[in-house]
Tab-separated table of C-alpha atoms in Angstrom:
chain	number	residue	atom	x	y	z
J	1	UNK	CA	-32.388	0.204	13.316
J	2	UNK	CA	-29.951	3.613	15.648
J	3	UNK	CA	-28.107	0.287	17.947
J	4	UNK	CA	-27.996	-1.826	14.377
J	5	UNK	CA	-25.650	1.510	12.544
J	6	UNK	CA	-23.224	2.371	15.620
J	7	UNK	CA	-22.602	-1.006	15.534
J	8	UNK	CA	-21.890	-0.995	11.454
J	9	UNK	CA	-20.189	2.259	12.885
J	10	UNK	CA	-17.446	0.521	15.169
J	11	UNK	CA	-16.747	-1.996	12.248
J	12	UNK	CA	-14.813	0.381	9.442
J	13	UNK	CA	-14.007	-2.679	7.346
J	14	UNK	CA	-17.060	-3.603	7.060
J	15	UNK	CA	-18.451	0.131	6.390
J	16	UNK	CA	-16.131	0.037	3.898
J	17	UNK	CA	-16.873	-3.111	2.202
J	18	UNK	CA	-20.385	-1.712	2.289
J	19	UNK	CA	-19.007	0.997	0.308
J	20	UNK	CA	-16.672	-0.886	-2.732
J	21	UNK	CA	-20.308	-2.470	-3.110
J	22	UNK	CA	-22.797	0.694	-3.620
J	23	UNK	CA	-19.688	1.722	-5.945
J	24	UNK	CA	-19.824	-1.043	-7.974
J	25	UNK	CA	-23.264	-0.619	-8.370
J	26	UNK	CA	-22.531	2.622	-9.585
J	27	UNK	CA	-20.248	2.245	-11.750
J	28	UNK	CA	-23.090	-0.407	-13.383
J	29	UNK	CA	-25.506	2.226	-13.703
J	30	UNK	CA	-23.363	5.035	-15.138
J	31	UNK	CA	-21.260	2.117	-17.941
J	32	UNK	CA	-23.595	-1.057	-18.509
J	33	UNK	CA	-20.750	-3.948	-18.191
J	34	UNK	CA	-19.058	-2.850	-15.071
J	35	UNK	CA	-20.028	-5.383	-12.951
J	36	UNK	CA	-19.011	-7.774	-15.417
J	37	UNK	CA	-16.664	-10.444	-14.092
J	38	UNK	CA	-13.532	-9.569	-16.299
J	39	UNK	CA	-13.411	-6.256	-15.759
J	40	UNK	CA	-14.036	-6.931	-12.072
J	41	UNK	CA	-10.720	-9.091	-12.542
J	42	UNK	CA	-9.653	-5.629	-13.976
J	43	UNK	CA	-10.512	-3.521	-10.891
J	44	UNK	CA	-8.814	-5.932	-8.265
J	45	UNK	CA	-5.925	-6.531	-11.065
J	46	UNK	CA	-5.128	-3.010	-10.392
J	47	UNK	CA	-5.902	-2.249	-7.175
J	48	UNK	CA	-3.626	-5.131	-5.946
J	49	UNK	CA	-0.431	-2.774	-6.244
J	50	UNK	CA	-1.473	-0.465	-4.051
J	51	UNK	CA	-2.839	-2.631	-1.696
J	52	UNK	CA	0.520	-4.109	-1.533
J	53	UNK	CA	2.111	-0.634	-0.647
J	54	UNK	CA	-0.699	-0.232	2.046
J	55	UNK	CA	0.267	-3.257	3.711
J	56	UNK	CA	3.908	-1.442	4.408
J	57	UNK	CA	1.688	1.303	4.975
J	58	UNK	CA	-0.491	-0.241	7.353
J	59	UNK	CA	2.086	-1.621	9.439
J	60	UNK	CA	4.157	1.721	10.374
J	61	UNK	CA	0.199	3.908	11.318
J	62	UNK	CA	-0.382	0.855	13.503
J	63	UNK	CA	3.111	2.011	15.846
J	64	UNK	CA	1.798	4.771	16.301
J	65	UNK	CA	3.734	7.662	17.045
J	66	UNK	CA	1.652	9.688	14.244
J	67	UNK	CA	3.888	6.989	11.515
J	68	UNK	CA	3.274	7.842	8.298
J	69	UNK	CA	5.341	6.172	5.535
J	70	UNK	CA	5.848	8.939	2.635
J	71	UNK	CA	9.071	8.024	1.122
J	72	UNK	CA	6.529	4.298	-0.006
J	73	UNK	CA	6.602	6.005	-3.967
J	74	UNK	CA	10.162	6.954	-4.493
J	75	UNK	CA	10.987	3.254	-2.664
J	76	UNK	CA	8.365	1.702	-5.056
J	77	UNK	CA	9.513	3.725	-8.284
J	78	UNK	CA	13.754	2.971	-7.167
J	79	UNK	CA	12.313	-0.573	-6.683
J	80	UNK	CA	10.946	-0.402	-10.573
J	81	UNK	CA	13.900	0.666	-12.728
J	82	UNK	CA	15.869	-1.558	-10.694
J	83	UNK	CA	13.941	-4.318	-12.478
J	84	UNK	CA	13.727	-3.183	-15.828
J	85	UNK	CA	17.915	-2.205	-15.290
J	86	UNK	CA	19.016	-5.854	-14.116
J	87	UNK	CA	16.708	-7.704	-15.684
J	88	UNK	CA	16.776	-6.218	-19.482
J	89	UNK	CA	14.029	-8.447	-19.965
J	90	UNK	CA	15.766	-11.430	-19.392
J	91	UNK	CA	13.903	-14.268	-17.281
J	92	UNK	CA	17.368	-15.745	-15.562
J	93	UNK	CA	18.083	-12.544	-14.047
J	94	UNK	CA	14.582	-11.981	-12.262
J	95	UNK	CA	15.637	-13.291	-8.833
J	96	UNK	CA	18.961	-11.552	-8.436
J	97	UNK	CA	16.439	-8.519	-9.223
J	98	UNK	CA	13.504	-9.627	-6.106
J	99	UNK	CA	16.447	-10.606	-3.918
J	100	UNK	CA	18.457	-6.405	-4.444
J	101	UNK	CA	14.647	-4.999	-4.382
J	102	UNK	CA	14.175	-6.676	-1.095
J	103	UNK	CA	17.459	-5.686	0.471
J	104	UNK	CA	18.047	-2.199	-0.917
J	105	UNK	CA	14.116	-1.370	0.684
J	106	UNK	CA	14.840	-3.099	4.023
J	107	UNK	CA	17.784	-0.716	3.618
J	108	UNK	CA	15.436	1.966	3.005
J	109	UNK	CA	12.969	1.793	5.106
J	110	UNK	CA	15.310	0.422	8.277
J	111	UNK	CA	17.018	3.923	7.728
J	112	UNK	CA	13.565	5.728	8.217
J	113	UNK	CA	13.223	3.961	11.354
J	114	UNK	CA	16.702	4.638	12.030
J	115	UNK	CA	16.157	8.251	12.184
J	116	UNK	CA	12.581	8.406	13.437
J	117	UNK	CA	13.509	5.451	16.649
J	118	UNK	CA	17.660	6.885	17.767
J	119	UNK	CA	17.622	10.248	16.289
J	120	UNK	CA	13.732	11.256	17.618
J	121	UNK	CA	12.751	12.767	14.167
J	122	UNK	CA	9.302	13.333	13.030
J	123	UNK	CA	7.823	9.928	11.118
J	124	UNK	CA	6.694	12.881	8.538
J	125	UNK	CA	9.437	14.708	8.703
J	126	UNK	CA	11.941	11.810	7.693
J	127	UNK	CA	9.918	9.512	5.642
J	128	UNK	CA	9.902	13.100	3.380
J	129	UNK	CA	13.387	13.234	3.511
J	130	UNK	CA	14.225	9.825	2.144
J	131	UNK	CA	11.953	10.739	-0.016
J	132	UNK	CA	14.325	13.137	-1.538
J	133	UNK	CA	17.288	10.596	-0.993
J	134	UNK	CA	16.052	7.601	-3.039
J	135	UNK	CA	14.524	10.662	-5.510
J	136	UNK	CA	18.173	11.645	-6.097
J	137	UNK	CA	19.372	8.018	-5.149
J	138	UNK	CA	17.639	6.666	-8.599
J	139	UNK	CA	18.574	10.084	-10.881
J	140	UNK	CA	21.820	8.358	-10.353
J	141	UNK	CA	21.900	4.988	-11.617
J	142	UNK	CA	19.773	5.478	-13.778
J	143	UNK	CA	21.167	8.912	-15.386
J	144	UNK	CA	18.008	10.199	-15.486
J	145	UNK	CA	16.684	8.025	-18.984
J	146	UNK	CA	15.695	4.581	-16.842
J	147	UNK	CA	16.617	1.570	-19.607
J	148	UNK	CA	15.200	-1.839	-19.624
J	149	UNK	CA	11.835	-3.366	-19.793
J	150	UNK	CA	10.649	-6.624	-18.106
J	151	UNK	CA	11.441	-10.201	-18.355
J	152	UNK	CA	8.085	-12.055	-20.245
J	153	UNK	CA	8.613	-14.486	-17.220
J	154	UNK	CA	7.521	-11.673	-14.678
J	155	UNK	CA	4.334	-10.144	-16.892
J	156	UNK	CA	3.131	-13.518	-17.105
J	157	UNK	CA	3.333	-14.370	-13.781
J	158	UNK	CA	1.695	-10.605	-12.807
J	159	UNK	CA	-0.853	-10.749	-15.657
J	160	UNK	CA	-1.690	-13.609	-17.481
J	161	UNK	CA	-4.306	-16.251	-15.803
J	162	UNK	CA	-4.136	-18.925	-13.902
J	163	UNK	CA	-6.899	-20.328	-12.714
J	164	UNK	CA	-10.228	-19.113	-13.906
J	165	UNK	CA	-9.101	-16.564	-15.789
J	166	UNK	CA	-7.390	-14.290	-12.619
J	167	UNK	CA	-4.424	-13.155	-13.102
J	168	UNK	CA	-0.569	-14.440	-11.458
J	169	UNK	CA	-0.833	-10.704	-9.579
J	170	UNK	CA	-4.058	-11.538	-7.786
J	171	UNK	CA	-2.898	-14.969	-5.429
J	172	UNK	CA	0.326	-13.056	-4.745
J	173	UNK	CA	-1.387	-10.291	-3.092
J	174	UNK	CA	-3.989	-13.149	-1.199
J	175	UNK	CA	-0.537	-14.546	-0.035
J	176	UNK	CA	0.782	-11.278	1.045
J	177	UNK	CA	-3.054	-10.364	2.759
J	178	UNK	CA	-2.062	-14.595	4.943
J	179	UNK	CA	1.169	-13.431	5.521
J	180	UNK	CA	0.216	-9.789	7.097
J	181	UNK	CA	-2.528	-11.077	8.938
J	182	UNK	CA	-0.609	-14.194	10.135
J	183	UNK	CA	1.788	-11.870	10.938
J	184	UNK	CA	-0.635	-8.987	12.433
J	185	UNK	CA	-2.948	-11.799	14.402
J	186	UNK	CA	-0.706	-14.677	15.014
J	187	UNK	CA	2.956	-13.745	15.926
J	188	UNK	CA	4.830	-11.774	18.976
J	189	UNK	CA	6.004	-8.773	16.265
J	190	UNK	CA	2.123	-8.086	15.719
J	191	UNK	CA	1.162	-8.052	19.626
J	192	UNK	CA	4.226	-6.074	19.991
J	193	UNK	CA	3.318	-3.520	17.036
J	194	UNK	CA	-0.250	-3.303	18.818
J	195	UNK	CA	1.012	-2.489	22.188
J	196	UNK	CA	3.577	-0.551	21.086
J	197	UNK	CA	0.977	2.073	18.939
J	198	UNK	CA	-1.683	2.365	21.611
J	199	UNK	CA	1.107	3.175	24.498
J	200	UNK	CA	4.760	3.651	24.068
J	201	UNK	CA	5.456	4.005	27.530
J	202	UNK	CA	3.053	1.484	28.533
J	203	UNK	CA	4.969	-1.249	26.322
J	204	UNK	CA	8.842	-0.121	27.030
J	205	UNK	CA	7.915	-0.216	30.942
J	206	UNK	CA	6.148	-4.113	29.914
J	207	UNK	CA	9.822	-5.172	28.432
J	208	UNK	CA	9.227	-4.370	24.823
J	209	UNK	CA	12.349	-3.217	22.944
J	210	UNK	CA	10.296	0.045	21.173
J	211	UNK	CA	13.149	1.340	18.879
J	212	UNK	CA	14.354	-2.178	17.293
J	213	UNK	CA	10.290	-2.669	16.509
J	214	UNK	CA	10.252	1.372	14.864
J	215	UNK	CA	13.195	-0.144	12.986
J	216	UNK	CA	11.475	-3.638	11.724
J	217	UNK	CA	8.136	-2.265	10.688
J	218	UNK	CA	9.771	0.856	8.858
J	219	UNK	CA	11.902	-1.765	6.993
J	220	UNK	CA	8.932	-3.624	6.746
J	221	UNK	CA	7.750	-1.010	5.085
J	222	UNK	CA	10.015	-0.497	2.596
J	223	UNK	CA	10.627	-4.349	1.321
J	224	UNK	CA	7.022	-3.886	0.951
J	225	UNK	CA	7.486	-1.083	-1.241
J	226	UNK	CA	9.626	-2.766	-3.203
J	227	UNK	CA	8.310	-5.599	-4.169
J	228	UNK	CA	5.181	-3.662	-5.227
J	229	UNK	CA	7.544	-1.787	-7.327
J	230	UNK	CA	8.866	-5.073	-9.255
J	231	UNK	CA	5.815	-7.267	-9.381
J	232	UNK	CA	4.945	-3.396	-11.100
J	233	UNK	CA	6.896	-3.949	-13.762
J	234	UNK	CA	5.143	-6.495	-14.345
J	235	UNK	CA	1.785	-4.867	-15.265
J	236	UNK	CA	3.295	-1.835	-17.229
J	237	UNK	CA	6.539	-3.848	-18.865
J	238	UNK	CA	7.930	-0.414	-19.059
J	239	UNK	CA	9.578	1.888	-16.139
J	240	UNK	CA	9.714	5.928	-15.719
J	241	UNK	CA	11.767	7.676	-13.178
J	242	UNK	CA	8.557	8.329	-10.827
J	243	UNK	CA	6.298	5.232	-12.186
J	244	UNK	CA	5.027	4.767	-8.258
J	245	UNK	CA	4.691	8.893	-6.701
J	246	UNK	CA	0.839	8.518	-7.244
J	247	UNK	CA	1.206	5.524	-4.188
J	248	UNK	CA	1.922	7.592	-1.304
J	249	UNK	CA	-1.135	9.551	-0.424
J	250	UNK	CA	-3.594	6.395	-1.775
J	251	UNK	CA	-2.332	3.969	0.023
J	252	UNK	CA	-2.570	6.467	3.671
J	253	UNK	CA	-5.728	7.188	1.977
J	254	UNK	CA	-6.506	3.060	1.810
J	255	UNK	CA	-5.086	2.969	4.869
J	256	UNK	CA	-7.953	5.176	7.013
J	257	UNK	CA	-10.376	4.270	4.504
J	258	UNK	CA	-10.068	0.459	6.507
J	259	UNK	CA	-10.281	1.659	9.310
J	260	UNK	CA	-6.900	1.977	10.826
J	261	UNK	CA	-6.643	4.462	13.299
J	262	UNK	CA	-4.112	7.133	12.385
J	263	UNK	CA	-2.744	7.477	16.034
J	264	UNK	CA	-2.040	4.011	15.772
J	265	UNK	CA	-2.847	0.769	17.481
J	266	UNK	CA	-5.928	-0.481	15.389
J	267	UNK	CA	-6.713	-1.973	12.673
J	268	UNK	CA	-5.816	-4.630	10.225
J	269	UNK	CA	-4.696	-5.180	6.754
J	270	UNK	CA	-8.258	-6.669	5.860
J	271	UNK	CA	-9.778	-2.882	6.389
J	272	UNK	CA	-6.581	-1.455	4.010
J	273	UNK	CA	-7.290	-4.477	0.985
J	274	UNK	CA	-10.569	-3.605	0.574
J	275	UNK	CA	-9.604	0.519	0.536
J	276	UNK	CA	-7.085	0.159	-1.690
J	277	UNK	CA	-10.189	-2.181	-3.885
J	278	UNK	CA	-12.687	1.349	-2.547
J	279	UNK	CA	-10.217	3.596	-3.721
J	280	UNK	CA	-9.547	1.767	-7.010
J	281	UNK	CA	-13.303	1.435	-7.726
J	282	UNK	CA	-13.769	5.118	-7.396
J	283	UNK	CA	-10.409	5.625	-10.009
J	284	UNK	CA	-12.835	3.490	-12.242
J	285	UNK	CA	-15.800	5.303	-11.972
J	286	UNK	CA	-14.178	8.631	-12.717
J	287	UNK	CA	-12.597	7.612	-15.506
J	288	UNK	CA	-15.333	6.036	-16.623
J	289	UNK	CA	-16.831	9.831	-16.437
J	290	UNK	CA	-14.421	11.025	-18.836
J	291	UNK	CA	-13.181	13.146	-15.870
J	292	UNK	CA	-9.396	14.944	-16.424
J	293	UNK	CA	-7.109	14.480	-14.466
J	294	UNK	CA	-7.276	17.587	-12.498
J	295	UNK	CA	-10.857	16.650	-11.837
J	296	UNK	CA	-9.645	13.209	-9.842
J	297	UNK	CA	-7.179	14.650	-8.026
J	298	UNK	CA	-10.104	17.523	-6.447
J	299	UNK	CA	-11.626	14.142	-5.692
J	300	UNK	CA	-9.082	11.936	-4.625
J	301	UNK	CA	-8.364	14.980	-2.151
J	302	UNK	CA	-11.997	15.587	-1.332
J	303	UNK	CA	-12.879	12.105	-0.275
J	304	UNK	CA	-8.854	11.922	2.129
J	305	UNK	CA	-9.652	15.259	4.071
J	306	UNK	CA	-13.481	13.793	4.651
J	307	UNK	CA	-12.236	10.480	5.741
J	308	UNK	CA	-9.480	12.205	7.623
J	309	UNK	CA	-11.655	14.305	9.699
J	310	UNK	CA	-14.190	12.050	10.656
J	311	UNK	CA	-11.222	9.830	12.074
J	312	UNK	CA	-10.892	13.534	14.031
J	313	UNK	CA	-14.351	13.017	15.306
J	314	UNK	CA	-13.373	9.478	15.792
J	315	UNK	CA	-10.611	9.902	17.822
J	316	UNK	CA	-12.776	12.364	19.783
J	317	UNK	CA	-15.237	10.275	21.031
J	318	UNK	CA	-12.477	7.907	22.161
J	319	UNK	CA	-10.824	10.393	24.425
């Protein structure tokens, strides 16, 4: 039994998956119907936005160098207000809005990467500073008053069921998951990313252009955060200035829950997907218990602290 427990501990994704099952069981015990087909789909739909933001965060964390992207929430918010402002509820402008937000996210993420790779600014400092810059850009763009609504087609794509009652956003999330899995496990980019996360000096000596990889990684993180903001408008139909603010620490927590090492060089997007579901089910349970916002914040903070403590122990064991 002890050997089985140790093996289980070496597979954090499986541990997180078991935690999902346990949380769904707890939710069903607290509120009959929590495990109904419609409720499970609703939980997954809400988790999808966090999962897409966590995709970029996963790349950044795997890249190592104490990498964490604190600007994802601000980029997501800017993308959301841009989407609503450009489309103004007109379906014909959806592709134009998508192109605009993806280019913006790529550019902002690339600026993070340039600051970190070439100017040697620590990732926490650089991405925190970029958060302030993007928030200022959002205020300038909206003049403090976001306007516009989601185009009906975007709402249709994101919210309405496609097959067997499954909303479109889950199929889009599946596409992101497949793309991330292929990127990390089947491409030279993925192999180089794990290499620079494990040891940047060794990666540099082996011929990998580390600065370019860092810039590309943060650019992808910005683009994925922007994509999440674009799709989130289809869910909410309206926007406000800090619509993505809650996704910063939650995206980091999802990555940690999924077993990606904050030291870099180890992890997978599959784990981050499960981590996003864990956090969303936990939020649903706290809502079922009618816990106030302050209480939910305390619980989420405690969960993150416990996970980081467990991570610290895991790193000491590895060393």
